[in-house]
């Protein structure tokens, strides 16, 4: 009988192992052909791997290895001898003694992916996504994105949150409104989740604090630089709060942890993309109406929409607090009740406003959060006041009828957060395979 | 200007802190009323929290606190003095000196959630999901599930995998066939992802090794104990493999890590649910045809479907290897090419079979995986041989045209893995909010 017992270590170097190997050690390393520089008698073969680039030197007359027919995009196993060389990436190169081809491409690259910057339109990058992502700077964005998600989870684990998986197909949307994708579910009308809102609230009754990192779907009909029709939402919901400030504190705690993790895990990528990590030591808070008024007074911009922030206002609030106290982030609090969903808790001091907030990062909203109504009579009254029916919400409302702690939470748009962190100006740049009104592929 | 600087530690005990506090310390603890036992002059109030149960003792005449009007499901802040008491959960109870009510229910519990076992039908549990999940044994399943997912990620991070997020709405399905949900995407036909297959393969060209933990959607028209129409898939795909055995090795490595993490993080839950952790030291491998023949010979079960395993055959293969070598897991390898998707790599030794496998866990398939074709001409030929068109697959095929390392991967059904681990007999038991042909809510 044959058995599998676990991962077998391969007799192969990583880039760190090559760099750490004694001078003139023999070894192997695998990777994709990034580019080849033929200098006549000597050629340089650069391999691309998950952990970076490796320089292999080939002296054809000595080694018997020829790179003449090797193509960009082929994958190979290179065999050779380690050699310290200050000009090689990582400080060590491999002097080739053998080369085994693992796979070969059939067409030349459609984009100059081995260039530092591709100087290609976003449209072309997206149309050739599986190829353009092979570029070092393109893929670096997604290593940063991975670290954001990972640090979100790890921070919340440390704060006693439980991870949940909630359904994306449902009978009705959590947020209401028209921006909802509909589908046929075995001859029943169904929708795609706009957010895990109802589910994460119900789960607060089970685990006190919960989080989810998953896709959400919004059929918004605007094709802007900051909208996606499918995105990854970093959601949490926490019970037993005394004030909605605790939600902002938890987010600030996450952001501080995130920047530490980025420094630790993404040093190379941050440098490659010239990212300035934001200051997250302290984040200023400003009430919605005050923020609007600040912008009107400081920049002479008239208030046109009294219940919501216009994109330009968000930018100017960002600018104001950057200038005033060097802040990259601003919490705008107490949004008008009119523009927040029914489950938002109104401010007892002035019920025209809610105990809610948005987080702006360099002038763009990246988070919406707030305290929720936890008491059934209040929730029921608010639904009634809004002319909404309780029909179809039985299970959600049942959680409140049977007791729910005071609670609140938030949702962070992962791609937007990544975009603002990196300093891109289009959210598609920080989405592996974006979905917008015109883009359903690849 | 006001600032938020991070998480403020609350002046409040966790259960571990109460247990660790010196005798007769004063403190507070929050939770939901799990139950109240009125013994006359003395009453016991049991609070339910994410970290377990706390016993509070109330002597009404001494403390001035009354529990008479307190309801099950209310949430409270209890204040009191710590007292060692061997019979209390955790060995320490709180002698109440004060009680602050944070929220109150308006209806009595529809299910006896404070009972050890609820003795209710699965139907009733699912119809009252936000309430039934509050039961300690119900929720324990999902702490175990959380640890499975967490250990999948952490193990793969340690093996140099990169986490990705791929779109769930697309123009076409990866697996083909009829079990696909369709939707209207801004007047274009679209589908929900049956798996991240195409995307994770494309991403192997970018990061060498990738994984994703996310929802997948299958419009299968059978309502069985082992099918869900939406489930969480733990997917990985790894490049530069020499053999498809490496994929099974990686999965075995994960399973070994998972059991260690479960022992460490879920001791209480494993005990509560009387879970026997499986043996994952070594997992036997058996080729598909041999496995079928074994079952025929050993159990006298005729082979009716030569290209696939019937559920009963899976059970009997599980039984055979349990009896033969105490194995809880079995890799069944070399499935017939006919029943595997076009991208599966055929076995060069016999192209009627593929370099693929399923993992059976206690007689149920929990994983499907295998090596994929990485070379464009072979892929193109296989599509042609199957009468399939390359149309609409341009981007996927483009990854292969421009070079892809030999690779393979797998997908694990999270809910099924949890079900088999815990010993449930219906996958809905280990799904927070299951979706099946008849269930779209809650």
Short mmCIF file of N, CA, C and O in Angstrom, two decimals, chain A residues 2-6 8 10 30-32 50 73 103 105-110 127 130 133-134 139 146 153 160 162-163 167-169 185-186 199 205-208 229-230 240 242 246 249 252 256 282-285 392 395 399 401-404 435-436 441-442, chain B residues 2-6 8 10 30-32 50 73 103 105-110 127 130 133-134 139 146 153 160 162-163 167-169 185-186 199 205-208 229-230 240 242 246 249 252 256 282-285 392 395 399 401-404 435-436 441-442:
data_model
loop_
_atom_site.label_atom_id
_atom_site.label_comp_id
_atom_site.label_asym_id
_atom_site.label_seq_id
_atom_site.Cartn_x
_atom_site.Cartn_y
_atom_site.Cartn_z
N UNK A 2 0.50 2.22 -0.81
CA UNK A 2 1.28 3.48 -0.85
C UNK A 2 0.65 4.51 0.08
O UNK A 2 -0.57 4.58 0.20
N UNK A 3 1.51 5.34 0.66
CA UNK A 3 1.03 6.35 1.58
C UNK A 3 1.62 7.72 1.24
O UNK A 3 2.75 7.79 0.76
N UNK A 4 0.85 8.76 1.53
CA UNK A 4 1.36 10.13 1.46
C UNK A 4 1.50 10.62 2.89
O UNK A 4 0.60 10.41 3.70
N UNK A 5 2.63 11.24 3.20
CA UNK A 5 2.86 11.59 4.60
C UNK A 5 3.04 13.10 4.85
O UNK A 5 3.18 13.52 5.99
N UNK A 6 3.06 13.88 3.80
CA UNK A 6 3.24 15.32 4.01
C UNK A 6 4.19 15.88 2.97
O UNK A 6 4.61 15.17 2.06
N UNK A 8 7.23 16.95 0.95
CA UNK A 8 8.63 16.56 0.79
C UNK A 8 9.43 17.80 0.41
O UNK A 8 9.05 18.52 -0.51
N UNK A 10 11.94 19.84 -1.48
CA UNK A 10 12.63 19.62 -2.75
C UNK A 10 14.05 20.11 -2.67
O UNK A 10 14.35 21.09 -1.97
N UNK A 30 14.31 27.18 -9.74
CA UNK A 30 13.32 27.17 -10.82
C UNK A 30 12.68 28.55 -11.00
O UNK A 30 12.57 29.30 -10.02
N UNK A 31 12.24 28.81 -12.18
CA UNK A 31 11.56 30.07 -12.41
C UNK A 31 11.17 30.25 -13.86
O UNK A 31 11.44 29.38 -14.70
N UNK A 32 10.52 31.37 -14.15
CA UNK A 32 10.10 31.69 -15.52
C UNK A 32 11.12 32.65 -16.13
O UNK A 32 11.68 33.49 -15.42
N UNK A 50 8.14 33.74 -7.44
CA UNK A 50 7.27 34.44 -6.47
C UNK A 50 8.09 35.32 -5.54
O UNK A 50 7.61 36.34 -5.05
N UNK A 73 9.19 33.74 -21.00
CA UNK A 73 7.95 33.07 -20.58
C UNK A 73 8.11 31.57 -20.43
O UNK A 73 7.24 30.92 -19.85
N UNK A 103 8.62 24.13 -19.46
CA UNK A 103 7.50 24.43 -20.36
C UNK A 103 7.90 25.58 -21.26
O UNK A 103 8.79 26.37 -20.94
N UNK A 105 6.47 28.73 -24.07
CA UNK A 105 5.34 29.50 -24.62
C UNK A 105 5.24 29.27 -26.13
O UNK A 105 6.18 28.77 -26.74
N UNK A 106 4.09 29.62 -26.69
CA UNK A 106 3.95 29.49 -28.14
C UNK A 106 3.84 30.84 -28.83
O UNK A 106 3.87 30.93 -30.05
N UNK A 107 3.69 31.89 -28.03
CA UNK A 107 3.54 33.22 -28.64
C UNK A 107 4.40 34.22 -27.87
O UNK A 107 4.57 34.07 -26.66
N UNK A 108 4.91 35.26 -28.55
CA UNK A 108 5.65 36.29 -27.82
C UNK A 108 4.71 37.09 -26.92
O UNK A 108 3.51 37.17 -27.16
N UNK A 109 5.27 37.67 -25.86
CA UNK A 109 4.49 38.44 -24.91
C UNK A 109 3.76 39.60 -25.60
O UNK A 109 4.37 40.33 -26.38
N UNK A 110 2.49 39.80 -25.25
CA UNK A 110 1.75 40.92 -25.84
C UNK A 110 2.10 42.26 -25.20
O UNK A 110 1.77 43.32 -25.74
N UNK A 127 -7.17 44.13 -20.33
CA UNK A 127 -7.50 43.20 -21.41
C UNK A 127 -6.54 42.02 -21.47
O UNK A 127 -6.87 40.99 -22.05
N UNK A 130 -4.06 38.24 -17.24
CA UNK A 130 -3.18 37.16 -16.75
C UNK A 130 -1.71 37.40 -17.10
O UNK A 130 -0.83 36.90 -16.42
N UNK A 133 -0.31 41.00 -15.10
CA UNK A 133 -0.05 40.81 -13.66
C UNK A 133 1.31 40.18 -13.38
O UNK A 133 1.78 40.18 -12.25
N UNK A 134 1.94 39.64 -14.42
CA UNK A 134 3.26 39.03 -14.21
C UNK A 134 4.35 40.09 -14.03
O UNK A 134 5.44 39.79 -13.57
N UNK A 139 2.24 42.99 -9.85
CA UNK A 139 1.90 41.96 -8.86
C UNK A 139 2.21 42.40 -7.43
O UNK A 139 1.56 41.94 -6.49
N UNK A 146 -2.73 41.41 -0.09
CA UNK A 146 -2.78 40.19 0.73
C UNK A 146 -2.45 40.52 2.19
O UNK A 146 -3.11 40.03 3.11
N UNK A 153 -7.53 40.06 9.49
CA UNK A 153 -7.95 38.83 10.19
C UNK A 153 -7.15 38.62 11.47
O UNK A 153 -7.71 38.36 12.53
N UNK A 160 -10.47 38.70 19.85
CA UNK A 160 -11.56 37.77 20.16
C UNK A 160 -12.75 37.82 19.21
O UNK A 160 -13.88 37.54 19.61
N UNK A 162 -14.67 36.16 15.90
CA UNK A 162 -14.79 34.86 15.25
C UNK A 162 -15.07 35.09 13.76
O UNK A 162 -15.90 35.93 13.41
N UNK A 163 -14.40 34.32 12.92
CA UNK A 163 -14.63 34.47 11.48
C UNK A 163 -15.88 33.70 11.05
O UNK A 163 -16.09 32.56 11.47
N UNK A 167 -24.00 33.58 3.46
CA UNK A 167 -24.39 33.31 2.06
C UNK A 167 -24.41 34.57 1.20
O UNK A 167 -24.76 35.65 1.67
N UNK A 168 -24.03 34.39 -0.05
CA UNK A 168 -24.03 35.50 -1.01
C UNK A 168 -25.30 35.52 -1.84
O UNK A 168 -25.60 36.52 -2.50
N UNK A 169 -26.00 34.40 -1.88
CA UNK A 169 -27.31 34.38 -2.54
C UNK A 169 -28.36 34.46 -1.43
O UNK A 169 -28.27 33.73 -0.44
N UNK A 185 -33.38 31.55 -8.77
CA UNK A 185 -32.87 30.48 -7.90
C UNK A 185 -33.91 29.37 -7.88
O UNK A 185 -34.85 29.40 -7.11
N UNK A 186 -33.74 28.41 -8.76
CA UNK A 186 -34.72 27.31 -8.89
C UNK A 186 -36.15 27.86 -8.95
O UNK A 186 -37.02 27.47 -8.18
N UNK A 199 -26.48 39.28 8.30
CA UNK A 199 -25.91 38.05 8.84
C UNK A 199 -24.91 38.33 9.95
O UNK A 199 -24.86 37.65 10.95
N UNK A 205 -25.23 37.95 18.04
CA UNK A 205 -26.00 37.26 19.07
C UNK A 205 -25.43 35.89 19.41
O UNK A 205 -25.79 35.29 20.42
N UNK A 206 -24.52 35.39 18.56
CA UNK A 206 -23.94 34.06 18.75
C UNK A 206 -22.52 34.13 19.31
O UNK A 206 -22.19 33.46 20.28
N UNK A 207 -21.70 34.96 18.69
CA UNK A 207 -20.26 34.98 19.03
C UNK A 207 -19.79 36.32 19.60
O UNK A 207 -18.59 36.55 19.75
N UNK A 208 -20.68 37.25 19.85
CA UNK A 208 -20.37 38.58 20.41
C UNK A 208 -19.59 39.47 19.42
O UNK A 208 -19.95 40.64 19.23
N UNK A 229 -18.36 46.77 -9.37
CA UNK A 229 -19.64 46.11 -9.18
C UNK A 229 -19.53 44.83 -8.35
O UNK A 229 -20.52 44.27 -7.92
N UNK A 230 -18.30 44.38 -8.19
CA UNK A 230 -18.03 43.29 -7.25
C UNK A 230 -16.74 43.68 -6.54
O UNK A 230 -15.76 44.04 -7.20
N UNK A 240 -21.68 44.42 22.72
CA UNK A 240 -21.35 44.94 24.05
C UNK A 240 -20.54 46.22 24.00
O UNK A 240 -19.62 46.43 24.78
N UNK A 242 -20.23 50.35 24.34
CA UNK A 242 -20.84 51.44 25.09
C UNK A 242 -21.06 52.65 24.21
O UNK A 242 -21.86 53.52 24.51
N UNK A 246 -16.08 53.04 19.96
CA UNK A 246 -15.31 51.80 20.08
C UNK A 246 -15.09 51.13 18.73
O UNK A 246 -14.10 50.42 18.54
N UNK A 249 -12.29 52.96 17.22
CA UNK A 249 -11.05 52.57 17.92
C UNK A 249 -10.55 51.23 17.39
O UNK A 249 -9.35 51.04 17.18
N UNK A 252 -9.00 51.77 14.05
CA UNK A 252 -7.70 52.41 14.20
C UNK A 252 -6.66 51.38 14.66
O UNK A 252 -5.52 51.35 14.15
N UNK A 256 -3.26 50.43 12.58
CA UNK A 256 -1.92 50.49 13.17
C UNK A 256 -1.22 49.15 13.02
O UNK A 256 -0.03 49.09 12.67
N UNK A 282 -2.80 58.60 15.36
CA UNK A 282 -4.08 59.14 15.85
C UNK A 282 -4.86 59.65 14.65
O UNK A 282 -4.29 60.26 13.73
N UNK A 283 -6.14 59.40 14.66
CA UNK A 283 -7.00 59.78 13.54
C UNK A 283 -8.01 60.82 14.01
O UNK A 283 -8.77 60.55 14.96
N UNK A 284 -8.04 62.00 13.37
CA UNK A 284 -9.01 63.02 13.80
C UNK A 284 -10.45 62.62 13.47
O UNK A 284 -10.69 61.88 12.52
N UNK A 285 -11.38 63.10 14.29
CA UNK A 285 -12.81 62.85 14.10
C UNK A 285 -13.49 64.20 13.92
O UNK A 285 -13.21 65.12 14.68
N UNK A 392 -40.60 39.34 5.22
CA UNK A 392 -39.36 38.83 4.63
C UNK A 392 -38.15 39.10 5.51
O UNK A 392 -37.05 38.71 5.17
N UNK A 395 -36.42 36.49 10.13
CA UNK A 395 -35.28 35.88 10.81
C UNK A 395 -34.36 36.95 11.39
O UNK A 395 -33.86 36.81 12.50
N UNK A 399 -33.77 37.79 15.73
CA UNK A 399 -32.56 37.93 16.55
C UNK A 399 -32.75 39.04 17.59
O UNK A 399 -32.34 38.91 18.74
N UNK A 401 -35.78 40.31 18.65
CA UNK A 401 -36.87 39.96 19.57
C UNK A 401 -36.37 39.11 20.73
O UNK A 401 -36.92 39.16 21.82
N UNK A 402 -35.33 38.29 20.45
CA UNK A 402 -34.83 37.38 21.48
C UNK A 402 -33.56 37.85 22.15
O UNK A 402 -32.83 37.07 22.76
N UNK A 403 -33.28 39.14 22.01
CA UNK A 403 -32.19 39.73 22.78
C UNK A 403 -30.90 39.86 22.00
O UNK A 403 -30.37 38.89 21.50
N UNK A 404 -30.45 41.08 21.88
CA UNK A 404 -29.18 41.36 21.19
C UNK A 404 -28.44 42.40 22.01
O UNK A 404 -29.05 43.37 22.47
N UNK A 435 -14.62 43.96 -12.07
CA UNK A 435 -15.94 43.89 -12.67
C UNK A 435 -16.55 45.27 -12.65
O UNK A 435 -16.75 45.84 -11.57
N UNK A 436 -16.80 45.81 -13.85
CA UNK A 436 -17.53 47.07 -13.90
C UNK A 436 -18.62 46.94 -14.96
O UNK A 436 -18.82 45.87 -15.52
N UNK A 441 -14.99 40.23 -18.18
CA UNK A 441 -13.89 39.33 -18.47
C UNK A 441 -12.58 40.10 -18.47
O UNK A 441 -12.59 41.28 -18.79
N UNK A 442 -11.44 39.49 -18.28
CA UNK A 442 -11.28 38.06 -17.93
C UNK A 442 -11.71 37.88 -16.48
O UNK A 442 -11.92 38.86 -15.77
N UNK B 2 -10.71 66.28 18.07
CA UNK B 2 -10.73 64.97 18.74
C UNK B 2 -10.02 63.93 17.91
O UNK B 2 -10.09 63.95 16.68
N UNK B 3 -9.36 63.00 18.59
CA UNK B 3 -8.62 61.95 17.90
C UNK B 3 -8.98 60.57 18.43
O UNK B 3 -9.29 60.42 19.61
N UNK B 4 -8.89 59.59 17.55
CA UNK B 4 -9.02 58.20 17.97
C UNK B 4 -7.64 57.59 17.84
O UNK B 4 -6.95 57.80 16.83
N UNK B 5 -7.21 56.84 18.86
CA UNK B 5 -5.82 56.36 18.83
C UNK B 5 -5.69 54.83 18.86
O UNK B 5 -4.59 54.32 18.80
N UNK B 6 -6.80 54.12 18.97
CA UNK B 6 -6.70 52.66 19.00
C UNK B 6 -7.60 52.10 20.08
O UNK B 6 -8.37 52.85 20.70
N UNK B 8 -9.22 50.94 23.33
CA UNK B 8 -9.13 51.22 24.76
C UNK B 8 -9.48 49.95 25.52
O UNK B 8 -10.51 49.33 25.25
N UNK B 10 -11.13 47.85 28.13
CA UNK B 10 -12.25 48.09 29.03
C UNK B 10 -11.99 47.47 30.38
O UNK B 10 -11.36 46.43 30.49
N UNK B 30 -19.54 40.95 31.24
CA UNK B 30 -20.76 41.13 30.45
C UNK B 30 -21.16 39.84 29.75
O UNK B 30 -20.29 39.02 29.44
N UNK B 31 -22.41 39.70 29.47
CA UNK B 31 -22.85 38.53 28.73
C UNK B 31 -24.36 38.51 28.58
O UNK B 31 -25.06 39.43 29.03
N UNK B 32 -24.85 37.46 27.92
CA UNK B 32 -26.29 37.29 27.71
C UNK B 32 -26.80 36.30 28.74
O UNK B 32 -26.11 35.35 29.11
N UNK B 50 -18.80 34.80 24.30
CA UNK B 50 -18.06 34.11 23.25
C UNK B 50 -17.09 33.09 23.85
O UNK B 50 -16.77 32.09 23.24
N UNK B 73 -31.98 35.75 27.53
CA UNK B 73 -31.71 36.49 26.29
C UNK B 73 -31.40 37.95 26.54
O UNK B 73 -30.90 38.63 25.64
N UNK B 103 -29.72 45.23 27.44
CA UNK B 103 -30.81 45.10 26.46
C UNK B 103 -31.74 44.00 26.92
O UNK B 103 -31.33 43.11 27.66
N UNK B 105 -34.99 41.19 25.72
CA UNK B 105 -35.76 40.57 24.64
C UNK B 105 -37.24 40.93 24.81
O UNK B 105 -37.65 41.38 25.88
N UNK B 106 -38.00 40.72 23.73
CA UNK B 106 -39.44 40.99 23.85
C UNK B 106 -40.26 39.71 23.75
O UNK B 106 -41.47 39.73 23.96
N UNK B 107 -39.62 38.61 23.40
CA UNK B 107 -40.35 37.34 23.25
C UNK B 107 -39.55 36.22 23.90
O UNK B 107 -38.32 36.26 23.88
N UNK B 108 -40.23 35.20 24.42
CA UNK B 108 -39.48 34.06 24.95
C UNK B 108 -38.82 33.27 23.83
O UNK B 108 -39.25 33.32 22.68
N UNK B 109 -37.75 32.55 24.16
CA UNK B 109 -37.00 31.78 23.18
C UNK B 109 -37.89 30.75 22.47
O UNK B 109 -38.65 30.04 23.14
N UNK B 110 -37.77 30.66 21.16
CA UNK B 110 -38.56 29.66 20.44
C UNK B 110 -37.99 28.24 20.59
O UNK B 110 -38.67 27.27 20.26
N UNK B 127 -34.79 26.84 10.53
CA UNK B 127 -35.82 27.88 10.45
C UNK B 127 -35.63 28.96 11.50
O UNK B 127 -36.15 30.06 11.35
N UNK B 130 -30.74 32.15 13.54
CA UNK B 130 -30.01 33.11 14.40
C UNK B 130 -30.18 32.77 15.87
O UNK B 130 -29.33 33.16 16.68
N UNK B 133 -28.29 28.90 16.69
CA UNK B 133 -26.83 28.97 16.72
C UNK B 133 -26.29 29.47 18.07
O UNK B 133 -25.11 29.35 18.34
N UNK B 134 -27.17 30.04 18.88
CA UNK B 134 -26.72 30.51 20.20
C UNK B 134 -26.46 29.34 21.16
O UNK B 134 -25.80 29.51 22.19
N UNK B 139 -22.92 26.33 18.17
CA UNK B 139 -21.92 27.31 17.78
C UNK B 139 -20.51 26.72 17.81
O UNK B 139 -19.64 27.17 17.06
N UNK B 146 -13.95 27.58 11.84
CA UNK B 146 -13.05 28.74 11.75
C UNK B 146 -11.59 28.28 11.81
O UNK B 146 -10.74 28.76 11.05
N UNK B 153 -5.16 28.62 5.68
CA UNK B 153 -4.42 29.82 5.25
C UNK B 153 -3.02 29.86 5.84
O UNK B 153 -2.05 30.12 5.14
N UNK B 160 4.70 29.45 1.20
CA UNK B 160 4.93 30.45 0.16
C UNK B 160 3.81 30.60 -0.87
O UNK B 160 4.05 30.92 -2.02
N UNK B 162 0.39 32.65 -2.10
CA UNK B 162 -0.15 34.01 -2.02
C UNK B 162 -1.67 33.92 -2.07
O UNK B 162 -2.22 33.18 -2.88
N UNK B 163 -2.33 34.69 -1.21
CA UNK B 163 -3.79 34.67 -1.21
C UNK B 163 -4.35 35.58 -2.30
O UNK B 163 -3.86 36.69 -2.50
N UNK B 167 -13.05 36.98 -9.09
CA UNK B 167 -14.46 37.39 -9.21
C UNK B 167 -15.43 36.21 -9.19
O UNK B 167 -15.12 35.14 -9.70
N UNK B 168 -16.58 36.45 -8.61
CA UNK B 168 -17.62 35.42 -8.53
C UNK B 168 -18.64 35.58 -9.65
O UNK B 168 -19.41 34.66 -9.92
N UNK B 169 -18.66 36.76 -10.25
CA UNK B 169 -19.51 36.95 -11.43
C UNK B 169 -18.60 36.87 -12.66
O UNK B 169 -17.54 37.49 -12.68
N UNK B 185 -26.34 40.75 -16.19
CA UNK B 185 -25.32 41.70 -15.76
C UNK B 185 -25.37 42.89 -16.69
O UNK B 185 -24.76 42.87 -17.76
N UNK B 186 -26.11 43.91 -16.31
CA UNK B 186 -26.28 45.09 -17.16
C UNK B 186 -26.62 44.68 -18.60
O UNK B 186 -25.93 45.10 -19.55
N UNK B 199 -9.18 31.17 -12.74
CA UNK B 199 -8.45 32.29 -12.17
C UNK B 199 -7.24 31.84 -11.38
O UNK B 199 -6.18 32.44 -11.44
N UNK B 205 0.70 31.65 -12.97
CA UNK B 205 1.66 32.33 -13.85
C UNK B 205 2.21 33.61 -13.23
O UNK B 205 3.20 34.17 -13.71
N UNK B 206 1.54 34.09 -12.18
CA UNK B 206 1.94 35.36 -11.54
C UNK B 206 2.71 35.11 -10.24
O UNK B 206 3.77 35.68 -10.01
N UNK B 207 2.15 34.26 -9.37
CA UNK B 207 2.72 34.08 -8.03
C UNK B 207 3.23 32.67 -7.75
O UNK B 207 3.56 32.35 -6.60
N UNK B 208 3.26 31.80 -8.74
CA UNK B 208 3.73 30.41 -8.60
C UNK B 208 2.80 29.53 -7.75
O UNK B 208 2.46 28.42 -8.16
N UNK B 229 -25.99 24.35 -2.46
CA UNK B 229 -25.94 25.10 -3.70
C UNK B 229 -24.98 26.30 -3.62
O UNK B 229 -24.63 26.89 -4.63
N UNK B 230 -24.58 26.61 -2.41
CA UNK B 230 -23.53 27.60 -2.21
C UNK B 230 -22.66 27.05 -1.08
O UNK B 230 -23.19 26.66 -0.04
N UNK B 240 5.30 24.56 -10.74
CA UNK B 240 6.61 23.93 -10.66
C UNK B 240 6.56 22.57 -9.96
O UNK B 240 7.45 22.23 -9.19
N UNK B 242 6.60 18.42 -10.04
CA UNK B 242 7.15 17.33 -10.85
C UNK B 242 6.13 16.21 -11.00
O UNK B 242 6.22 15.39 -11.91
N UNK B 246 2.68 15.71 -5.42
CA UNK B 246 3.02 16.87 -4.59
C UNK B 246 1.78 17.62 -4.10
O UNK B 246 1.82 18.26 -3.04
N UNK B 249 0.58 15.65 -1.25
CA UNK B 249 1.49 15.89 -0.12
C UNK B 249 1.17 17.21 0.57
O UNK B 249 1.18 17.31 1.80
N UNK B 252 -1.92 16.79 2.60
CA UNK B 252 -1.63 16.02 3.81
C UNK B 252 -0.93 16.91 4.84
O UNK B 252 -1.25 16.88 6.04
N UNK B 256 -2.37 17.72 8.58
CA UNK B 256 -1.59 17.50 9.80
C UNK B 256 -1.50 18.78 10.62
O UNK B 256 -1.66 18.76 11.84
N UNK B 282 -0.25 9.36 7.93
CA UNK B 282 -0.03 8.90 6.56
C UNK B 282 -1.39 8.55 5.96
O UNK B 282 -2.27 8.02 6.64
N UNK B 283 -1.55 8.92 4.70
CA UNK B 283 -2.83 8.71 4.03
C UNK B 283 -2.62 7.73 2.88
O UNK B 283 -1.79 7.98 1.99
N UNK B 284 -3.35 6.61 2.86
CA UNK B 284 -3.17 5.65 1.77
C UNK B 284 -3.69 6.21 0.44
O UNK B 284 -4.60 7.03 0.41
N UNK B 285 -3.06 5.74 -0.65
CA UNK B 285 -3.45 6.13 -2.01
C UNK B 285 -3.86 4.87 -2.77
O UNK B 285 -3.15 3.86 -2.69
N UNK B 392 -14.41 32.61 -26.12
CA UNK B 392 -14.75 33.04 -24.77
C UNK B 392 -13.73 32.60 -23.75
O UNK B 392 -13.86 32.92 -22.57
N UNK B 395 -8.69 34.69 -22.60
CA UNK B 395 -7.78 35.14 -21.55
C UNK B 395 -7.17 33.96 -20.81
O UNK B 395 -5.99 33.97 -20.50
N UNK B 399 -2.88 32.75 -20.99
CA UNK B 399 -1.90 32.44 -19.94
C UNK B 399 -1.01 31.28 -20.39
O UNK B 399 0.20 31.29 -20.16
N UNK B 401 -0.55 30.22 -23.63
CA UNK B 401 0.23 30.60 -24.82
C UNK B 401 1.52 31.31 -24.43
O UNK B 401 2.51 31.24 -25.15
N UNK B 402 1.48 32.04 -23.33
CA UNK B 402 2.64 32.83 -22.94
C UNK B 402 3.45 32.20 -21.82
O UNK B 402 4.25 32.87 -21.17
N UNK B 403 3.25 30.90 -21.64
CA UNK B 403 4.13 30.18 -20.71
C UNK B 403 3.53 29.98 -19.34
O UNK B 403 3.21 30.96 -18.65
N UNK B 404 3.40 28.74 -18.95
CA UNK B 404 2.89 28.39 -17.62
C UNK B 404 3.71 27.22 -17.11
O UNK B 404 3.99 26.29 -17.86
N UNK B 435 -27.80 27.01 1.88
CA UNK B 435 -28.60 27.24 0.68
C UNK B 435 -28.80 25.92 -0.03
O UNK B 435 -27.82 25.29 -0.45
N UNK B 436 -30.05 25.49 -0.12
CA UNK B 436 -30.33 24.32 -0.94
C UNK B 436 -31.53 24.63 -1.83
O UNK B 436 -32.00 25.77 -1.84
N UNK B 441 -33.54 31.22 2.76
CA UNK B 441 -33.57 32.05 3.97
C UNK B 441 -33.44 31.20 5.21
O UNK B 441 -33.86 30.04 5.18
N UNK B 442 -33.07 31.68 6.34
CA UNK B 442 -32.49 33.01 6.53
C UNK B 442 -31.07 33.04 5.93
O UNK B 442 -30.57 32.01 5.58
#
